[in-house]
Amino acid sequence: MWKKSIVSAVCFAVFATACTSSTNTASVPAQVANDSLSGLTVLANSKDRLDIYQSVPLTADLSSLSANQKQMLGLLIDASKIMDDLFWQQAYGYNKEQFLSRIADESGRRFADINYGPWDRLNGDKAFLTQTEEKPVGAQFYPEDMSKAEFEKSEFADKTGLYSMVIRDQDGSLKAVPYAEYFAKPLQQAASLLNEAAELAGDPAFANYLRLRADALLSNEYQKSDFAWMDMKSNPIELVIGPIETYEDQLFGYRAAFEAYVLLKDLSWSERLSKYAAYLPELQTNLPVGEAYKKEMPGANADLNAYDVIYYAGHSNAGSKTIAINLPNDEQVQLEKGTRRLQLKNAMRAKFENILLPIANELMVPEQRKHITFDAFFANTMFHEVAHGLGIKNTINGKGTVRQALKEHASALEEGKADILGLYMVSQLLDKGVITEGEIEDYYVTFMAGIFRSVRFGASSAHGKANMIRFNFFQEYGAFSRNKEGLYQVNMAKMSKAIDALSKLILTLQGDGDYAGVSQLVNDKGVIKETLAADLKRLTDANIPVDITFEQGKNILKLKMP
């Protein structure tokens, strides 16, 4: 592990604003804090991974937007760039430009930019640059010399809080510093941009959300703005911004990372999706698990909408790219208001065309390839997000929330739950005639091909772990077979049984807050075995990209600012 440097009077470049007092500890890896060190080069065993991302431009038709809306988009992108800078500090702890300038190789520099540091996010966070040690599992949210045992026995305010950095006080003890204090100046700048954007917003609800979100960045109190975000219904422009997901904190899964999305609503596709949310309570009631594990009834007024993304920043842009969003994460808001599910259609189609179809042609039997469809891929992804609202958020035995009880395993198990219950929802709604596009074979076969796509994200990704668990579980149930040519075929009847069995297992582990049980599940099934590893290598040999990266920004959008 790298050791942290204590910085008092001087902080590096854009991160100088993070030091609000002489007692704060800056998250600067000691090995790169000395500018006299030689340049960084790509390790020999990583050179063949530099081209695993397919570059895709993020463009959109802005012709229907007013001059004010276009100006507002520019401000939202500027605020998002600040989130990007803050995530660099949380993930890596060093000035981005100074770090990248030390990498002479252009491909290596691009790869480091995509990964927000010197670790390959889709290869178990392995270092791909020289002079680099193991990535801290707590990223830069905690002192790197802090052990898990030290944290657990320490008592201090906001110990498990979402919105604070843990540092050492002057006496060496641990303390939490709120983001609003630790990142004071950049958050003030972001808040100012959001307030300026609110003046240009034609939609009153969106303007209200922007102002409340600006207040949240400065107060560390996000719930009020989450409620306001849930009340937005008609705005054509969308912004998700702030510290949101906890995947980057692999030590405990407590701390939220900064990120942002700027999006445009696709009205015609959104209209197609609006009918599904009403079925959530009925689907919750029918879950294949005991009554105690489904007593929390989800809201039926949750929104399902389709969007085109025009800008990603921070955590959402690091390594594998998000193609759907389910927010907010606040359990109280979810129970009172439900959630909003945002399907990122242009990013989804880019992955389908550039990755999923080539994977299916390489690994699925020819007679089932006709069942790989974009409608099924879109629906499976959408119902994954909807399924986050099913199940249970609080343990049934007084262990607190599921997130708190399952710690660093909470994210992987939640992603696994969403995947498997999403497929359960599809089968239920097809039977009811609510879904009229395609047949169950389309969804099952496309889902199987999607497992191969997501497993390639590696062991450091919550989604990757969830897919490895599911692959191995399905294999034990005979939900698919592999022929002598190395091609996979889905067994429709056994797949249905495997879905019910895995749904019951995951929901029970969550409801019981069974940390030991989840740990065993991850250790036993969250691994890539030899045969699958060889099959995944076939995808690499066929030059099928692992994921996409974006060409984005005002220039790509041809967004002229006044």
Coordinates of C-alpha atoms in Angstrom, one line a residue:
M1 CA 0.0 0.0 0.0
W2 CA 1.1 3.5 -0.6
K3 CA 1.6 5.7 2.5
K4 CA -0.3 9.0 2.8
S5 CA 1.7 12.2 3.0
I6 CA 0.6 14.9 5.5
V7 CA 0.3 18.2 3.8
S8 CA -0.2 21.3 5.8
A9 CA 0.8 24.5 4.0
V10 CA 0.8 23.3 0.4
C11 CA -1.6 21.1 -1.5
F12 CA -1.3 20.1 -5.1
A13 CA -2.9 22.2 -7.9
V14 CA -6.7 21.8 -8.2
F15 CA -6.8 19.7 -5.0
A16 CA -5.5 22.6 -2.9
T17 CA -9.0 23.5 -2.1
A18 CA -9.6 20.2 -0.4
C19 CA -7.4 21.2 2.5
T20 CA -9.7 23.3 4.7
S21 CA -7.3 23.5 7.7
S22 CA -3.8 22.5 8.7
T23 CA -5.1 19.3 10.4
N24 CA -6.4 17.7 7.2
T25 CA -4.5 14.8 5.6
A26 CA -4.3 15.0 1.8
S27 CA -4.6 11.8 -0.1
V28 CA -1.4 11.9 -2.0
P29 CA 0.4 8.6 -2.8
A30 CA 4.0 9.0 -1.5
Q31 CA 5.6 7.4 -4.6
V32 CA 4.3 10.0 -6.9
A33 CA 4.4 13.0 -4.6
N34 CA 8.0 13.6 -5.6
D35 CA 8.1 15.3 -9.1
S36 CA 11.8 14.2 -9.5
L37 CA 10.7 10.6 -10.1
S38 CA 11.2 9.2 -13.6
G39 CA 8.3 8.8 -16.0
L40 CA 5.8 6.0 -15.8
T41 CA 5.7 3.2 -18.5
V42 CA 3.1 0.5 -19.2
L43 CA 4.0 -2.9 -17.8
A44 CA 4.8 -5.6 -20.4
N45 CA 1.9 -7.8 -19.3
S46 CA -0.6 -4.9 -19.7
K47 CA 0.2 -3.7 -23.2
D48 CA -2.3 -6.0 -24.9
R49 CA -5.1 -4.4 -22.8
L50 CA -4.7 -0.8 -23.9
D51 CA -7.3 -1.2 -26.7
I52 CA -10.1 -2.9 -24.8
Y53 CA -12.3 0.2 -25.0
Q54 CA -14.3 1.1 -28.2
S55 CA -14.4 4.8 -28.6
V56 CA -18.0 6.2 -29.2
P57 CA -18.9 9.9 -29.7
L58 CA -21.7 11.1 -27.4
T59 CA -23.8 13.3 -29.8
A60 CA -27.4 14.4 -29.6
D61 CA -29.9 16.4 -31.6
L62 CA -30.2 19.7 -29.7
S63 CA -32.3 21.4 -32.4
S64 CA -35.4 21.4 -30.3
L65 CA -33.7 23.2 -27.4
S66 CA -34.0 26.9 -26.8
A67 CA -31.0 29.2 -26.6
N68 CA -31.4 29.3 -22.8
Q69 CA -31.5 25.5 -22.6
K70 CA -28.3 25.2 -24.7
Q71 CA -26.6 27.7 -22.4
M72 CA -27.8 25.8 -19.4
L73 CA -26.4 22.6 -20.8
G74 CA -22.9 24.2 -21.0
L75 CA -23.2 25.1 -17.3
L76 CA -24.3 21.6 -16.3
I77 CA -21.3 20.2 -18.2
D78 CA -19.0 22.6 -16.4
A79 CA -20.4 21.5 -13.0
S80 CA -20.0 17.9 -14.0
K81 CA -16.3 18.5 -14.8
I82 CA -15.8 19.5 -11.1
M83 CA -17.3 16.2 -10.1
D84 CA -14.8 14.6 -12.3
D85 CA -11.9 16.3 -10.6
L86 CA -13.2 15.4 -7.2
F87 CA -13.6 11.7 -8.1
W88 CA -9.9 11.7 -9.3
Q89 CA -9.0 12.8 -5.7
Q90 CA -11.3 10.1 -4.1
A91 CA -10.1 7.3 -6.4
Y92 CA -6.4 8.2 -6.8
G93 CA -5.5 11.2 -4.7
Y94 CA -3.2 13.0 -7.0
N95 CA -3.4 15.8 -9.6
K96 CA -4.7 14.3 -12.8
E97 CA -2.7 16.4 -15.3
Q98 CA 0.6 16.0 -13.4
F99 CA 0.0 12.2 -13.2
L100 CA -0.9 11.8 -16.9
S101 CA 2.0 14.0 -18.0
R102 CA 4.4 11.4 -16.6
I103 CA 3.2 8.7 -19.0
A104 CA 5.1 9.1 -22.2
D105 CA 3.1 6.5 -24.2
E106 CA 0.0 8.0 -25.7
S107 CA -2.0 4.7 -25.4
G108 CA -1.0 4.2 -21.8
R109 CA -1.9 7.8 -21.0
R110 CA -5.4 7.3 -22.6
F111 CA -5.8 4.1 -20.7
A112 CA -4.9 5.8 -17.4
D113 CA -7.4 8.6 -18.1
I114 CA -10.2 6.0 -18.7
N115 CA -9.3 4.2 -15.5
Y116 CA -8.8 7.3 -13.3
G117 CA -5.4 6.1 -12.2
P118 CA -2.8 3.5 -12.7
W119 CA -5.0 0.5 -12.0
D120 CA -6.9 -1.5 -14.6
R121 CA -10.5 -1.4 -13.4
L122 CA -11.6 -4.3 -15.7
N123 CA -8.8 -6.5 -14.6
G124 CA -9.2 -6.8 -10.9
D125 CA -7.7 -3.3 -10.3
K126 CA -4.2 -4.7 -11.2
A127 CA -1.5 -2.0 -11.7
F128 CA -0.7 -1.5 -15.4
L129 CA 2.0 1.2 -14.9
T130 CA 5.5 1.0 -13.4
Q131 CA 6.2 2.5 -9.9
T132 CA 2.7 1.5 -8.8
E133 CA 1.7 -0.6 -5.9
E134 CA -1.6 -2.3 -5.1
K135 CA -4.7 -0.1 -5.2
P136 CA -6.0 0.6 -1.6
V137 CA -9.4 -1.2 -1.3
G138 CA -10.7 1.9 0.5
A139 CA -9.4 4.1 -2.4
Q140 CA -8.6 7.5 -0.8
F141 CA -11.6 7.6 1.5
Y142 CA -9.5 6.4 4.4
P143 CA -5.9 6.7 5.6
E144 CA -4.0 4.0 3.7
D145 CA -2.2 2.9 6.9
M146 CA -5.5 2.3 8.6
S147 CA -6.5 -1.4 9.1
K148 CA -10.0 -2.6 9.0
A149 CA -9.7 -3.6 12.7
E150 CA -8.6 -0.2 13.7
F151 CA -11.6 1.4 12.0
E152 CA -14.1 -1.0 13.5
K153 CA -12.9 -0.5 17.1
S154 CA -12.7 3.3 16.7
E155 CA -15.5 5.6 17.7
F156 CA -16.0 8.9 16.0
A157 CA -18.8 11.0 14.6
D158 CA -20.2 10.0 11.1
K159 CA -18.1 6.8 11.2
T160 CA -20.2 5.1 8.5
G161 CA -21.4 8.2 6.8
L162 CA -21.9 8.4 3.0
Y163 CA -20.6 12.0 2.7
S164 CA -17.3 12.3 4.6
M165 CA -13.6 11.5 4.2
V166 CA -11.9 9.6 7.1
I167 CA -8.5 11.2 8.0
R168 CA -6.2 11.2 11.0
D169 CA -6.5 13.9 13.5
Q170 CA -3.4 15.6 14.9
D171 CA -3.2 13.0 17.7
G172 CA -3.3 10.1 15.1
S173 CA -6.9 9.1 15.9
L174 CA -9.5 8.7 13.1
K175 CA -12.1 11.4 12.4
A176 CA -14.5 12.1 9.6
V177 CA -14.5 15.4 7.6
P178 CA -17.7 16.2 5.7
Y179 CA -17.3 16.5 2.0
A180 CA -18.8 20.0 2.2
E181 CA -15.8 21.0 4.3
Y182 CA -13.1 18.8 2.8
F183 CA -13.9 19.8 -0.8
A184 CA -15.2 23.2 0.1
K185 CA -14.0 25.5 -2.7
P186 CA -14.7 23.2 -5.7
L187 CA -18.2 22.4 -4.3
Q188 CA -18.9 26.1 -3.9
Q189 CA -17.9 26.5 -7.6
A190 CA -20.2 23.7 -8.6
A191 CA -23.1 25.0 -6.5
S192 CA -22.7 28.4 -8.1
L193 CA -22.9 26.8 -11.6
L194 CA -26.1 24.9 -10.6
N195 CA -27.7 28.1 -9.3
E196 CA -26.8 29.9 -12.5
A197 CA -28.2 27.0 -14.5
A198 CA -31.5 27.2 -12.5
E199 CA -32.0 30.8 -13.7
L200 CA -32.0 29.4 -17.3
A201 CA -34.2 26.4 -16.7
G202 CA -37.6 26.7 -18.3
D203 CA -39.1 23.9 -16.1
P204 CA -39.9 25.1 -12.5
A205 CA -39.4 21.7 -10.9
F206 CA -36.0 21.3 -12.6
A207 CA -35.0 24.7 -11.4
N208 CA -36.0 23.9 -7.9
Y209 CA -34.0 20.7 -8.0
L210 CA -30.9 22.5 -9.2
R211 CA -31.1 25.0 -6.4
L212 CA -31.7 22.3 -3.8
R213 CA -28.9 20.2 -5.2
A214 CA -26.6 23.3 -5.0
D215 CA -27.6 23.7 -1.4
A216 CA -26.9 20.0 -0.7
L217 CA -23.3 20.2 -2.1
L218 CA -22.6 22.9 0.5
S219 CA -24.6 21.4 3.5
N220 CA -23.9 17.7 3.1
E221 CA -27.7 17.1 3.4
Y222 CA -28.9 15.5 0.2
Q223 CA -32.3 14.0 1.1
K224 CA -34.4 17.2 0.4
S225 CA -32.9 17.4 -3.1
D226 CA -33.5 13.7 -3.6
F227 CA -37.2 14.2 -2.9
A228 CA -37.3 17.1 -5.3
W229 CA -35.6 15.0 -8.0
M230 CA -38.4 12.4 -7.6
D231 CA -41.0 15.1 -8.2
M232 CA -39.7 16.1 -11.6
K233 CA -41.9 14.7 -14.4
S234 CA -41.7 16.9 -17.5
N235 CA -38.2 18.4 -17.9
P236 CA -36.6 17.4 -21.2
I237 CA -33.1 17.9 -19.7
E238 CA -31.8 15.8 -16.8
L239 CA -28.9 16.1 -14.4
V240 CA -27.7 13.5 -11.9
I241 CA -24.9 15.0 -9.9
G242 CA -23.1 14.7 -6.5
P243 CA -21.7 11.9 -4.3
I244 CA -23.9 8.9 -5.1
E245 CA -22.7 5.3 -5.5
T246 CA -20.5 3.5 -3.0
Y247 CA -18.8 1.0 -5.3
E248 CA -15.4 2.8 -5.1
D249 CA -15.2 2.1 -1.4
Q250 CA -14.4 -1.6 -1.5
L251 CA -13.2 -1.6 2.1
F252 CA -16.6 -1.1 3.6
G253 CA -19.0 0.2 0.9
Y254 CA -19.8 3.2 3.1
R255 CA -18.5 6.3 1.3
A256 CA -20.1 7.8 -1.8
A257 CA -18.1 8.8 -4.9
F258 CA -18.7 12.0 -6.9
E259 CA -20.2 11.6 -10.4
A260 CA -22.5 13.3 -12.9
Y261 CA -24.6 12.6 -15.9
V262 CA -26.1 15.2 -18.3
L263 CA -29.0 13.7 -20.2
L264 CA -31.8 14.4 -22.7
K265 CA -35.1 12.6 -22.4
D266 CA -36.3 10.5 -25.3
L267 CA -40.1 11.2 -25.1
S268 CA -41.3 8.5 -27.5
W269 CA -39.3 5.7 -25.7
S270 CA -40.3 7.0 -22.3
E271 CA -43.9 6.7 -23.2
R272 CA -43.5 3.0 -23.9
L273 CA -42.1 2.4 -20.5
S274 CA -44.5 4.4 -18.3
K275 CA -46.9 1.5 -17.8
Y276 CA -44.6 -0.9 -16.0
A277 CA -44.1 0.9 -12.6
A278 CA -47.7 0.2 -11.6
Y279 CA -47.0 -3.5 -11.4
L280 CA -44.3 -3.2 -8.8
P281 CA -46.4 -3.9 -5.7
E282 CA -47.9 -7.0 -7.3
L283 CA -44.5 -8.2 -8.4
Q284 CA -43.2 -7.7 -4.8
T285 CA -46.1 -9.8 -3.4
N286 CA -45.3 -12.6 -5.8
L287 CA -41.5 -12.8 -5.1
P288 CA -40.4 -16.5 -4.5
V289 CA -39.4 -15.9 -0.8
G290 CA -41.0 -15.9 2.6
E291 CA -43.4 -13.0 3.6
A292 CA -40.9 -11.5 6.0
Y293 CA -38.5 -10.8 3.2
K294 CA -41.0 -8.8 1.0
K295 CA -42.9 -6.8 3.6
E296 CA -41.5 -3.5 2.4
M297 CA -43.9 -2.5 -0.3
P298 CA -42.3 -0.4 -3.1
G299 CA -43.9 2.8 -4.4
A300 CA -46.0 2.3 -7.5
N301 CA -45.4 5.8 -8.8
A302 CA -41.7 5.3 -9.8
D303 CA -40.7 6.7 -13.2
L304 CA -39.3 4.7 -16.1
N305 CA -37.8 6.9 -18.8
A306 CA -35.4 6.6 -21.7
Y307 CA -32.6 9.2 -22.2
D308 CA -29.6 9.9 -24.5
V309 CA -26.5 10.7 -22.5
I310 CA -24.5 13.7 -23.5
Y311 CA -21.9 13.8 -20.7
Y312 CA -20.5 11.4 -18.1
A313 CA -18.2 12.5 -15.3
G314 CA -16.5 11.0 -12.2
H315 CA -17.4 7.5 -11.0
S316 CA -20.0 7.0 -13.8
N317 CA -17.2 7.5 -16.4
A318 CA -14.5 5.3 -14.7
G319 CA -13.8 2.0 -16.5
S320 CA -17.0 0.3 -17.5
K321 CA -19.8 2.7 -18.4
T322 CA -23.2 2.8 -16.9
I323 CA -26.1 2.2 -19.3
A324 CA -29.0 2.6 -16.8
I325 CA -29.5 4.4 -13.5
N326 CA -31.7 3.6 -10.5
L327 CA -31.9 6.4 -8.0
P328 CA -32.1 7.8 -5.4
N329 CA -30.2 5.4 -3.0
D330 CA -31.7 7.0 0.1
E331 CA -33.9 4.2 1.7
Q332 CA -36.4 6.5 3.1
V333 CA -37.0 8.3 -0.2
Q334 CA -37.3 4.9 -1.9
L335 CA -40.0 3.7 0.5
E336 CA -42.0 7.0 0.3
K337 CA -41.5 7.9 -3.3
G338 CA -40.1 4.8 -5.1
T339 CA -37.2 5.4 -7.5
R340 CA -36.6 6.8 -10.9
R341 CA -35.1 4.5 -13.5
L342 CA -33.2 6.2 -16.3
Q343 CA -32.4 4.0 -19.3
L344 CA -29.4 5.4 -21.3
K345 CA -30.5 4.4 -24.7
N346 CA -27.6 5.6 -26.9
A347 CA -25.0 4.2 -24.6
M348 CA -27.0 0.9 -24.4
R349 CA -27.2 0.6 -28.2
A350 CA -23.4 1.3 -28.5
K351 CA -22.7 -1.6 -26.2
F352 CA -25.2 -3.9 -27.9
E353 CA -23.9 -3.3 -31.4
N354 CA -20.1 -3.1 -30.6
I355 CA -20.0 -5.8 -27.9
L356 CA -23.0 -8.0 -27.3
L357 CA -23.7 -9.0 -30.9
P358 CA -20.1 -10.0 -31.5
I359 CA -20.0 -12.0 -28.2
A360 CA -23.1 -13.9 -29.2
N361 CA -21.7 -14.8 -32.6
E362 CA -18.5 -16.1 -30.9
L363 CA -20.0 -18.0 -27.9
M364 CA -23.7 -18.8 -28.5
V365 CA -25.0 -21.7 -30.6
P366 CA -26.1 -20.6 -34.1
E367 CA -29.7 -21.7 -33.6
Q368 CA -30.2 -19.3 -30.6
R369 CA -28.5 -16.2 -32.0
K370 CA -31.7 -15.1 -33.5
H371 CA -32.9 -14.5 -30.0
I372 CA -30.3 -11.8 -29.3
T373 CA -32.3 -8.6 -29.8
F374 CA -31.9 -5.0 -28.8
D375 CA -35.5 -4.9 -27.4
A376 CA -34.6 -7.8 -25.0
F377 CA -31.3 -6.2 -24.1
F378 CA -33.0 -2.9 -23.4
A379 CA -35.7 -4.6 -21.3
N380 CA -33.3 -6.7 -19.3
T381 CA -31.3 -3.7 -18.5
M382 CA -34.4 -1.6 -17.6
F383 CA -35.9 -4.3 -15.4
H384 CA -32.6 -4.7 -13.6
E385 CA -33.0 -1.1 -12.5
V386 CA -36.7 -1.5 -11.7
A387 CA -35.8 -4.6 -9.6
H388 CA -33.6 -2.5 -7.3
G389 CA -37.0 -1.4 -5.9
L390 CA -38.0 -5.0 -5.0
G391 CA -37.0 -7.0 -2.1
I392 CA -36.0 -5.5 1.2
K393 CA -33.9 -2.5 2.3
N394 CA -33.8 -3.2 6.0
T395 CA -32.8 -6.5 7.6
I396 CA -35.6 -8.4 9.4
N397 CA -33.5 -9.1 12.5
G398 CA -32.4 -5.6 13.7
K399 CA -29.0 -5.5 12.0
G400 CA -29.9 -2.2 10.3
T401 CA -30.0 -1.6 6.6
V402 CA -28.9 -4.3 4.2
R403 CA -26.1 -2.0 3.1
Q404 CA -24.7 -1.5 6.6
A405 CA -25.0 -5.2 7.5
L406 CA -23.4 -6.6 4.3
K407 CA -20.6 -3.9 4.2
E408 CA -18.3 -4.3 1.2
H409 CA -20.4 -7.2 -0.2
A410 CA -23.6 -5.2 -0.3
S411 CA -23.1 -3.7 -3.7
A412 CA -22.3 -7.0 -5.5
L413 CA -25.2 -8.8 -3.9
E414 CA -27.6 -5.9 -4.7
E415 CA -26.5 -5.9 -8.3
G416 CA -27.0 -9.7 -8.4
K417 CA -30.5 -9.3 -6.9
A418 CA -31.4 -6.6 -9.5
D419 CA -30.2 -8.8 -12.4
I420 CA -32.0 -11.9 -11.3
L421 CA -35.3 -10.2 -10.2
G422 CA -35.2 -8.2 -13.4
L423 CA -35.4 -11.4 -15.4
Y424 CA -38.1 -12.7 -13.0
M425 CA -40.1 -9.5 -13.7
V426 CA -39.8 -10.0 -17.5
S427 CA -41.2 -13.5 -17.3
Q428 CA -44.1 -12.4 -15.0
L429 CA -45.0 -9.5 -17.3
L430 CA -44.7 -11.6 -20.5
D431 CA -47.1 -14.1 -18.9
K432 CA -49.6 -11.3 -18.1
G433 CA -49.3 -9.9 -21.6
V434 CA -48.0 -6.6 -20.3
I435 CA -44.8 -7.0 -22.3
T436 CA -45.7 -7.7 -25.9
E437 CA -42.3 -7.5 -27.6
G438 CA -40.7 -10.8 -28.4
E439 CA -40.8 -14.1 -26.5
I440 CA -39.2 -15.4 -23.3
E441 CA -36.4 -17.1 -25.4
D442 CA -35.2 -13.6 -26.5
Y443 CA -34.8 -12.4 -22.9
Y444 CA -33.1 -15.6 -21.6
V445 CA -30.6 -15.9 -24.5
T446 CA -29.8 -12.2 -24.5
F447 CA -29.4 -12.3 -20.8
M448 CA -26.9 -15.2 -21.1
A449 CA -24.9 -13.3 -23.7
G450 CA -25.0 -10.3 -21.3
I451 CA -23.4 -12.4 -18.6
F452 CA -20.3 -12.9 -20.8
R453 CA -20.2 -9.2 -21.5
S454 CA -20.3 -8.2 -17.8
V455 CA -18.1 -11.0 -16.5
R456 CA -15.3 -9.4 -18.5
F457 CA -15.5 -6.4 -16.1
G458 CA -13.4 -8.4 -13.7
A459 CA -13.5 -9.2 -10.0
S460 CA -13.1 -5.6 -8.8
S461 CA -16.5 -4.6 -10.2
A462 CA -19.7 -5.2 -8.3
H463 CA -21.5 -6.0 -11.6
G464 CA -18.6 -8.4 -12.5
K465 CA -18.8 -10.3 -9.2
A466 CA -22.6 -10.5 -9.5
N467 CA -22.3 -12.0 -13.0
M468 CA -19.7 -14.5 -12.0
I469 CA -21.9 -15.7 -9.1
R470 CA -24.8 -16.0 -11.4
F471 CA -22.8 -17.9 -14.1
N472 CA -21.6 -20.5 -11.7
F473 CA -25.0 -20.8 -10.0
F474 CA -26.7 -21.3 -13.4
Q475 CA -24.1 -23.8 -14.4
E476 CA -24.8 -25.9 -11.3
Y477 CA -28.5 -25.8 -12.1
G478 CA -28.0 -26.9 -15.7
A479 CA -29.5 -23.6 -17.0
F480 CA -27.1 -23.7 -19.9
S481 CA -24.8 -26.3 -21.5
R482 CA -21.6 -26.0 -23.4
N483 CA -21.0 -28.2 -26.5
K484 CA -17.7 -29.6 -27.7
E485 CA -17.1 -26.6 -30.0
G486 CA -17.3 -24.4 -26.9
L487 CA -20.6 -22.9 -27.8
Y488 CA -23.3 -22.2 -25.1
Q489 CA -27.0 -23.1 -25.3
V490 CA -29.7 -22.0 -22.8
N491 CA -32.0 -24.6 -21.3
M492 CA -35.3 -22.7 -21.0
A493 CA -37.0 -24.8 -18.4
K494 CA -33.9 -25.2 -16.1
M495 CA -33.2 -21.4 -16.5
S496 CA -36.6 -20.6 -15.0
K497 CA -36.0 -22.9 -12.0
A498 CA -32.5 -21.4 -11.5
I499 CA -33.9 -17.9 -11.5
D500 CA -36.4 -18.7 -8.7
A501 CA -33.7 -20.5 -6.6
L502 CA -31.1 -17.7 -6.9
S503 CA -33.8 -15.1 -6.2
K504 CA -34.7 -16.8 -3.0
L505 CA -31.1 -17.2 -1.9
I506 CA -30.2 -13.5 -2.5
L507 CA -33.3 -12.1 -0.9
T508 CA -32.8 -14.3 2.2
L509 CA -29.2 -13.3 2.6
Q510 CA -30.1 -9.6 2.3
G511 CA -33.0 -9.9 4.7
D512 CA -30.9 -11.8 7.3
G513 CA -28.0 -9.4 6.9
D514 CA -26.0 -12.5 6.6
Y515 CA -22.5 -11.2 6.1
A516 CA -20.8 -14.6 6.6
G517 CA -23.2 -16.2 4.1
V518 CA -22.6 -13.6 1.5
S519 CA -18.8 -13.8 2.0
Q520 CA -19.0 -17.5 1.4
L521 CA -21.1 -17.1 -1.7
V522 CA -18.7 -14.5 -3.2
N523 CA -15.7 -16.7 -2.3
D524 CA -17.3 -19.9 -3.7
K525 CA -19.0 -18.6 -6.8
G526 CA -17.6 -15.1 -7.5
V527 CA -14.7 -16.5 -9.4
I528 CA -13.9 -17.1 -13.1
K529 CA -13.0 -20.8 -13.6
E530 CA -10.6 -22.2 -16.1
T531 CA -13.1 -23.1 -18.9
L532 CA -14.8 -19.7 -18.7
A533 CA -11.5 -17.9 -18.6
A534 CA -10.5 -19.7 -21.8
D535 CA -13.8 -18.7 -23.5
L536 CA -13.3 -15.1 -22.5
K537 CA -9.8 -15.2 -24.0
R538 CA -11.5 -16.2 -27.3
L539 CA -13.4 -12.9 -27.1
T540 CA -10.1 -11.0 -26.6
D541 CA -8.4 -12.9 -29.5
A542 CA -11.4 -11.9 -31.7
N543 CA -10.7 -8.3 -30.8
I544 CA -14.1 -7.8 -29.3
P545 CA -14.0 -4.7 -27.1
V546 CA -14.6 -5.1 -23.3
D547 CA -16.4 -1.8 -23.0
I548 CA -16.8 1.6 -24.5
T549 CA -15.3 5.0 -23.8
F550 CA -16.7 8.3 -24.8
E551 CA -15.7 11.3 -27.0
Q552 CA -17.7 13.9 -25.2
G553 CA -18.0 17.6 -24.4
K554 CA -19.2 20.9 -25.8
N555 CA -17.1 20.6 -29.0
I556 CA -18.6 17.1 -29.8
L557 CA -22.1 18.5 -29.2
K558 CA -21.2 21.6 -31.3
L559 CA -22.5 23.6 -28.3
K560 CA -21.5 27.2 -28.8
M561 CA -21.4 29.2 -25.6
P562 CA -22.1 33.0 -25.5

